[in-house]
PDB file of C-alpha atoms and ligand atoms in Angstrom:
ATOM      1  CA  MET A  20       0.053   0.233   0.422  1.00 44.00           C
ATOM      2  CA  SER A  21       1.974   3.219  -1.150  1.00 46.00           C
ATOM      3  CA  GLY A  22       0.451   6.636  -0.518  1.00 50.00           C
ATOM      4  CA  SER A  23       1.312  10.201   0.080  1.00 56.00           C
ATOM      5  CA  ALA A  24      -0.155  13.182   3.557  1.00 60.00           C
ATOM      6  CA  PRO A  25      -2.522  15.587   1.455  1.00 67.00           C
ATOM      7  CA  ALA A  26      -0.974  18.930   0.767  1.00 67.00           C
ATOM      8  CA  ALA A  27      -1.665  21.571   3.755  1.00 68.00           C
ATOM      9  CA  PRO A  28      -3.938  23.930   2.184  1.00 70.00           C
ATOM     10  CA  PRO A  29      -1.739  27.412   1.523  1.00 71.00           C
ATOM     11  CA  ARG A  30      -2.122  29.551   4.520  1.00 73.00           C
ATOM     12  CA  GLU A  31      -4.404  33.128   4.269  1.00 74.00           C
ATOM     13  CA  PRO A  32      -3.187  36.383   4.224  1.00 71.00           C
ATOM     14  CA  GLN A  33      -3.259  37.844   7.650  1.00 75.00           C
ATOM     15  CA  ALA A  34      -4.435  41.194   7.504  1.00 73.00           C
ATOM     16  CA  PRO A  35      -1.678  43.128   9.948  1.00 71.00           C
ATOM     17  CA  PRO A  36      -2.681  44.489  13.104  1.00 71.00           C
ATOM     18  CA  GLU A  37      -4.865  47.482  13.918  1.00 73.00           C
ATOM     19  CA  VAL A  38      -2.994  50.334  14.348  1.00 69.00           C
ATOM     20  CA  PRO A  39      -5.147  52.510  16.706  1.00 69.00           C
ATOM     21  CA  ALA A  40      -5.841  55.897  15.519  1.00 73.00           C
ATOM     22  CA  ARG A  41      -3.795  59.036  17.256  1.00 76.00           C
ATOM     23  CA  ARG A  42      -5.957  61.299  18.781  1.00 81.00           C
ATOM     24  CA  GLU A  43      -4.830  64.605  18.653  1.00 85.00           C
ATOM     25  CA  LYS A  44      -4.811  65.936  22.254  1.00 86.00           C
ATOM     26  CA  THR A  45      -6.679  69.369  22.912  1.00 89.00           C
ATOM     27  CA  GLY A  46      -5.502  72.159  23.565  1.00 89.00           C
ATOM     28  CA  ILE A  47      -6.660  71.934  27.207  1.00 90.00           C
ATOM     29  CA  GLU A  48      -3.968  68.815  27.447  1.00 89.00           C
ATOM     30  CA  ARG A  49      -1.185  70.392  25.457  1.00 89.00           C
ATOM     31  CA  GLU A  50      -1.562  73.040  28.578  1.00 89.00           C
ATOM     32  CA  ALA A  51      -1.344  71.402  31.376  1.00 88.00           C
ATOM     33  CA  GLU A  52       1.527  69.408  29.668  1.00 87.00           C
ATOM     34  CA  ARG A  53       3.489  72.470  29.215  1.00 87.00           C
ATOM     35  CA  LEU A  54       2.870  73.077  32.311  1.00 86.00           C
ATOM     36  CA  THR A  55       3.866  70.662  34.991  1.00 85.00           C
ATOM     37  CA  PRO A  56       6.849  70.717  35.786  1.00 81.00           C
ATOM     38  CA  VAL A  57       9.814  68.228  34.903  1.00 76.00           C
ATOM     39  CA  GLU A  58      11.467  66.382  37.447  1.00 74.00           C
ATOM     40  CA  PHE A  59      15.124  64.947  36.835  1.00 66.00           C
ATOM     41  CA  ASP A  60      16.432  62.726  37.864  1.00 67.00           C
ATOM     42  CA  ARG A  61      19.228  63.627  39.353  1.00 68.00           C
ATOM     43  CA  GLY A  62      21.162  61.320  41.105  1.00 69.00           C
ATOM     44  CA  LYS A  63      23.304  60.916  43.929  1.00 67.00           C
ATOM     45  CA  ALA A  64      27.533  62.678  44.028  1.00 66.00           C
ATOM     46  CA  PRO A  65      29.769  59.723  43.768  1.00 64.00           C
ATOM     47  CA  TYR A  66      31.286  60.204  47.585  1.00 60.00           C
ATOM     48  CA  ARG A  67      27.364  60.256  48.625  1.00 62.00           C
ATOM     49  CA  ARG A  68      27.143  57.070  46.509  1.00 65.00           C
ATOM     50  CA  VAL A  69      30.389  55.327  47.901  1.00 65.00           C
ATOM     51  CA  LEU A  70      31.177  56.302  51.293  1.00 66.00           C
ATOM     52  CA  PRO A  71      28.425  58.703  52.732  1.00 64.00           C
ATOM     53  CA  GLY A  72      29.805  61.515  54.766  1.00 68.00           C
ATOM     54  CA  VAL A  73      33.131  61.513  53.324  1.00 68.00           C
ATOM     55  CA  LEU A  74      34.030  65.119  51.497  1.00 73.00           C
ATOM     56  CA  LEU A  75      36.014  65.852  48.025  1.00 77.00           C
ATOM     57  CA  ALA A  76      38.416  68.796  47.808  1.00 82.00           C
ATOM     58  CA  PRO A  77      41.403  69.182  46.168  1.00 86.00           C
ATOM     59  CA  ALA A  78      44.693  68.885  48.225  1.00 87.00           C
ATOM     60  CA  ASP A  79      46.768  72.056  47.465  1.00 88.00           C
ATOM     61  CA  THR A  80      43.207  73.119  49.002  1.00 89.00           C
ATOM     62  CA  VAL A  81      43.146  70.907  52.360  1.00 90.00           C
ATOM     63  CA  VAL A  82      46.989  71.958  52.559  1.00 91.00           C
ATOM     64  CA  ALA A  83      46.432  75.130  52.098  1.00 91.00           C
ATOM     65  CA  MET A  84      43.708  75.144  55.120  1.00 92.00           C
ATOM     66  CA  ALA A  85      45.963  72.902  57.581  1.00 93.00           C
ATOM     67  CA  ARG A  86      48.678  75.905  57.209  1.00 92.00           C
ATOM     68  CA  LYS A  87      46.703  78.946  57.454  1.00 93.00           C
ATOM     69  CA  SER A  88      44.988  77.906  60.718  1.00 93.00           C
ATOM     70  CA  SER A  89      48.695  77.120  62.433  1.00 93.00           C
ATOM     71  CA  LEU A  90      50.671  79.688  61.623  1.00 95.00           C
ATOM     72  CA  TRP A  91      53.654  79.158  64.421  1.00 96.00           C
ATOM     73  CA  PRO A  92      55.611  82.990  64.196  1.00 96.00           C
ATOM     74  CA  LEU A  93      59.061  83.060  65.248  1.00 94.00           C
ATOM     75  CA  THR A  94      59.093  85.086  68.428  1.00 88.00           C
ATOM     76  CA  PHE A  95      61.082  88.009  68.215  1.00 86.00           C
ATOM     77  CA  GLY A  96      61.131  91.175  68.191  1.00 90.00           C
ATOM     78  CA  LEU A  97      63.668  94.720  67.551  1.00 93.00           C
ATOM     79  CA  ALA A  98      62.144  97.926  68.852  1.00 93.00           C
ATOM     80  CA  CYS A  99      59.356  98.811  70.358  1.00 94.00           C
ATOM     81  CA  CYS A 100      56.839  97.767  67.835  1.00 95.00           C
ATOM     82  CA  ALA A 101      57.430  94.607  69.559  1.00 94.00           C
ATOM     83  CA  ILE A 102      55.478  95.432  72.702  1.00 95.00           C
ATOM     84  CA  GLU A 103      52.530  95.774  70.290  1.00 95.00           C
ATOM     85  CA  MET A 104      53.331  92.520  68.788  1.00 94.00           C
ATOM     86  CA  ILE A 105      53.408  90.568  72.220  1.00 94.00           C
ATOM     87  CA  ALA A 106      49.936  92.446  73.672  1.00 94.00           C
ATOM     88  CA  THR A 107      48.984  91.227  70.263  1.00 94.00           C
ATOM     89  CA  TYR A 108      49.890  87.383  71.424  1.00 92.00           C
ATOM     90  CA  MET A 109      48.003  89.041  75.184  1.00 92.00           C
ATOM     91  CA  SER A 110      44.600  87.164  76.408  1.00 90.00           C
ATOM     92  CA  HIS A 111      42.801  90.895  75.473  1.00 92.00           C
ATOM     93  CA  HIS A 112      43.308  90.253  71.430  1.00 91.00           C
ATOM     94  CA  ASP A 113      44.151  86.452  71.480  1.00 88.00           C
ATOM     95  CA  LEU A 114      45.928  85.241  68.123  1.00 89.00           C
ATOM     96  CA  ASP A 115      45.749  81.175  69.597  1.00 90.00           C
ATOM     97  CA  ARG A 116      41.695  81.834  68.251  1.00 91.00           C
ATOM     98  CA  PHE A 117      43.573  81.267  65.061  1.00 91.00           C
ATOM     99  CA  GLY A 118      45.689  78.834  65.839  1.00 92.00           C
ATOM    100  CA  ILE A 119      48.439  81.378  65.800  1.00 93.00           C
ATOM    101  CA  MET A 120      51.190  79.751  68.264  1.00 91.00           C
ATOM    102  CA  PRO A 121      54.423  81.569  69.048  1.00 92.00           C
ATOM    103  CA  TRP A 122      57.645  79.611  68.923  1.00 92.00           C
ATOM    104  CA  PRO A 123      60.892  80.695  69.664  1.00 92.00           C
ATOM    105  CA  SER A 124      63.519  78.307  67.485  1.00 93.00           C
ATOM    106  CA  PRO A 125      63.232  78.712  63.718  1.00 94.00           C
ATOM    107  CA  ARG A 126      63.277  75.537  62.828  1.00 94.00           C
ATOM    108  CA  GLN A 127      59.864  75.226  63.173  1.00 93.00           C
ATOM    109  CA  ALA A 128      58.759  78.898  63.259  1.00 95.00           C
ATOM    110  CA  ASP A 129      56.586  79.840  59.400  1.00 93.00           C
ATOM    111  CA  VAL A 130      55.900  83.176  59.943  1.00 96.00           C
ATOM    112  CA  MET A 131      58.791  85.730  60.259  1.00 96.00           C
ATOM    113  CA  ILE A 132      57.137  89.481  62.360  1.00 96.00           C
ATOM    114  CA  VAL A 133      59.808  91.889  61.830  1.00 96.00           C
ATOM    115  CA  ALA A 134      58.224  94.407  64.677  1.00 95.00           C
ATOM    116  CA  GLY A 135      60.729  97.339  64.353  1.00 92.00           C
ATOM    117  CA  THR A 136      63.676  99.036  63.655  1.00 94.00           C
ATOM    118  CA  VAL A 137      65.870  97.099  62.085  1.00 95.00           C
ATOM    119  CA  THR A 138      69.833  98.536  62.393  1.00 95.00           C
ATOM    120  CA  LYS A 139      72.154  97.324  59.441  1.00 95.00           C
ATOM    121  CA  LYS A 140      74.604  95.861  62.138  1.00 95.00           C
ATOM    122  CA  MET A 141      70.983  93.481  63.156  1.00 95.00           C
ATOM    123  CA  ALA A 142      70.783  93.022  59.387  1.00 95.00           C
ATOM    124  CA  PRO A 143      72.408  89.830  58.990  1.00 95.00           C
ATOM    125  CA  SER A 144      71.423  88.231  62.091  1.00 95.00           C
ATOM    126  CA  VAL A 145      67.193  88.723  60.730  1.00 95.00           C
ATOM    127  CA  LYS A 146      68.414  87.110  57.060  1.00 96.00           C
ATOM    128  CA  LEU A 147      70.064  84.388  58.849  1.00 96.00           C
ATOM    129  CA  LEU A 148      66.635  83.869  61.500  1.00 96.00           C
ATOM    130  CA  TYR A 149      64.925  83.814  57.934  1.00 96.00           C
ATOM    131  CA  GLU A 150      66.879  81.416  55.708  1.00 96.00           C
ATOM    132  CA  GLN A 151      67.343  78.332  59.002  1.00 95.00           C
ATOM    133  CA  MET A 152      63.110  78.560  58.614  1.00 95.00           C
ATOM    134  CA  PRO A 153      62.160  75.351  56.554  1.00 94.00           C
ATOM    135  CA  ASN A 154      59.609  76.501  53.526  1.00 91.00           C
ATOM    136  CA  PRO A 155      56.867  77.398  52.984  1.00 92.00           C
ATOM    137  CA  LYS A 156      57.714  80.589  54.907  1.00 94.00           C
ATOM    138  CA  TRP A 157      56.340  83.990  55.262  1.00 96.00           C
ATOM    139  CA  VAL A 158      57.311  87.793  56.393  1.00 96.00           C
ATOM    140  CA  ILE A 159      55.057  90.039  57.564  1.00 96.00           C
ATOM    141  CA  ALA A 160      57.396  93.553  58.441  1.00 96.00           C
ATOM    142  CA  MET A 161      55.521  95.366  61.649  1.00 95.00           C
ATOM    143  CA  GLY A 162      55.650  98.902  61.711  1.00 94.00           C
ATOM    144  CA  ALA A 163      57.193 101.893  59.881  1.00 95.00           C
ATOM    145  CA  CYS A 164      60.972 101.526  60.572  1.00 95.00           C
ATOM    146  CA  ALA A 165      60.850  97.611  58.960  1.00 95.00           C
ATOM    147  CA  ILE A 166      58.848  99.304  56.070  1.00 95.00           C
ATOM    148  CA  ASN A 167      61.263 102.039  54.993  1.00 93.00           C
ATOM    149  CA  GLY A 168      62.986 103.209  57.919  1.00 91.00           C
ATOM    150  CA  GLY A 169      60.203 104.967  59.257  1.00 89.00           C
ATOM    151  CA  PRO A 170      61.189 107.837  60.991  1.00 93.00           C
ATOM    152  CA  TYR A 171      64.684 106.801  61.087  1.00 92.00           C
ATOM    153  CA  THR A 172      65.040 107.531  57.166  1.00 88.00           C
ATOM    154  CA  ARG A 173      67.092 109.795  57.164  1.00 87.00           C
ATOM    155  CA  TYR A 174      69.848 107.170  59.609  1.00 90.00           C
ATOM    156  CA  ASP A 175      72.484 105.839  57.651  1.00 90.00           C
ATOM    157  CA  ARG A 176      72.991 103.208  60.270  1.00 93.00           C
ATOM    158  CA  VAL A 177      68.893 102.384  59.596  1.00 94.00           C
ATOM    159  CA  LEU A 178      67.904  99.500  56.756  1.00 94.00           C
ATOM    160  CA  GLN A 179      64.882 101.796  54.647  1.00 94.00           C
ATOM    161  CA  GLY A 180      62.894  98.624  54.312  1.00 92.00           C
ATOM    162  CA  VAL A 181      63.388  94.528  55.655  1.00 94.00           C
ATOM    163  CA  ASP A 182      62.282  94.009  52.382  1.00 93.00           C
ATOM    164  CA  LYS A 183      65.697  94.843  51.299  1.00 93.00           C
ATOM    165  CA  ILE A 184      67.499  91.466  52.835  1.00 94.00           C
ATOM    166  CA  ILE A 185      64.080  89.762  52.611  1.00 95.00           C
ATOM    167  CA  PRO A 186      60.954  88.811  50.572  1.00 95.00           C
ATOM    168  CA  VAL A 187      58.323  90.042  52.854  1.00 96.00           C
ATOM    169  CA  ASP A 188      54.146  89.201  52.080  1.00 95.00           C
ATOM    170  CA  VAL A 189      51.850  91.540  53.754  1.00 95.00           C
ATOM    171  CA  TYR A 190      53.145  95.027  55.357  1.00 97.00           C
ATOM    172  CA  VAL A 191      51.345  96.238  58.444  1.00 95.00           C
ATOM    173  CA  PRO A 192      51.532 100.080  58.718  1.00 95.00           C
ATOM    174  CA  GLY A 193      52.051 102.474  61.496  1.00 93.00           C
ATOM    175  CA  CYS A 194      54.207 103.975  64.594  1.00 94.00           C
ATOM    176  CA  PRO A 195      53.580 101.779  66.061  1.00 92.00           C
ATOM    177  CA  PRO A 196      50.398  99.647  64.627  1.00 95.00           C
ATOM    178  CA  ARG A 197      48.043  98.384  67.245  1.00 95.00           C
ATOM    179  CA  PRO A 198      47.388  95.321  68.016  1.00 94.00           C
ATOM    180  CA  GLU A 199      44.270  95.602  66.027  1.00 95.00           C
ATOM    181  CA  ALA A 200      46.641  96.035  62.910  1.00 96.00           C
ATOM    182  CA  LEU A 201      48.329  92.879  63.411  1.00 95.00           C
ATOM    183  CA  LEU A 202      45.528  90.905  63.668  1.00 95.00           C
ATOM    184  CA  ASP A 203      44.502  92.595  60.461  1.00 95.00           C
ATOM    185  CA  GLY A 204      48.139  91.709  58.735  1.00 96.00           C
ATOM    186  CA  PHE A 205      47.379  87.768  59.931  1.00 95.00           C
ATOM    187  CA  LEU A 206      43.994  87.587  58.344  1.00 95.00           C
ATOM    188  CA  ALA A 207      45.575  89.083  55.054  1.00 96.00           C
ATOM    189  CA  LEU A 208      48.206  86.073  55.398  1.00 95.00           C
ATOM    190  CA  GLN A 209      45.508  83.516  55.571  1.00 95.00           C
ATOM    191  CA  ARG A 210      43.630  84.491  52.116  1.00 94.00           C
ATOM    192  CA  LYS A 211      47.144  85.158  51.205  1.00 94.00           C
ATOM    193  CA  ILE A 212      48.068  81.295  51.327  1.00 93.00           C
ATOM    194  CA  MET A 213      44.731  80.460  49.764  1.00 92.00           C
ATOM    195  CA  ALA A 214      44.886  82.073  47.266  1.00 91.00           C
ATOM    196  CA  GLU A 215      48.554  81.280  45.960  1.00 87.00           C
ATOM    197  CA  ARG A 216      47.674  77.514  47.507  1.00 83.00           C
ATOM    198  CA  SER A 217      49.069  76.267  43.265  1.00 78.00           C
ATOM    199  CA  ALA A 218      51.826  77.606  43.304  1.00 78.00           C
ATOM    200  CA  VAL A 219      53.481  77.137  46.829  1.00 70.00           C
ATOM    201  CA  GLY A 220      52.202  73.088  46.806  1.00 63.00           C
TER     202      GLY A 220
HETATM  203  S1  SF4 B 315      56.945 102.493  63.594  1.00 65.84           S
HETATM  204 FE1  SF4 B 315      57.548 103.237  65.759  1.00 65.84          FE
HETATM  205  S2  SF4 B 315      56.476 102.458  67.182  1.00 65.84           S
HETATM  206 FE2  SF4 B 315      57.437 100.856  65.779  1.00 65.84          FE
HETATM  207  S3  SF4 B 315      59.818 100.511  65.708  1.00 65.84           S
HETATM  208 FE3  SF4 B 315      59.735 102.007  64.288  1.00 65.84          FE
HETATM  209  S4  SF4 B 315      59.218 103.690  65.503  1.00 65.84           S
HETATM  210 FE4  SF4 B 315      59.146 102.615  67.351  1.00 65.84          FE
END
């Protein structure tokens, strides 16, 4: 007995699925859509996702903030301006609140306050003390004598400004400057440290 299966009937073409007709939005709907505030998913900063409570900041900013908040001025005075400098360290003005601690050795100090008249006899010692301080270091010229000789501008034996022998960062004018002026000088120095943080490194 022989035979074969009947051939399958040809498949009839099927109609494509019906696409619902797009309805035009009414004007009110369009206006409501326009006025609806769009909310973006802003996500979270990486430090919030990975380590909550960790603050990211450039290293030079952190180092500069540490430096400006822990200045150690070298304790030495040259003339009457030194009395005002000493008064600034006392409790009434209280430099400690800025993290400023007087230090009696140039090996650890990072600020030199030139407070008083710099005679040419004293100038080499001032320069030597400056060179013994480690980098980075800053100098405040306190008073008219340290800035340009002050009342001794015609005296041959007086240096006409300490910036003739060492670089000066902040000038505090006055004869003598009051403690508030020296405090202002320190604040100016702190701003300078922050401003020059990239250059100092
Ligand atoms: S500036 Fe005036 S107060 Fe200061 S050391 Fe000179 S003379 Fe004295």
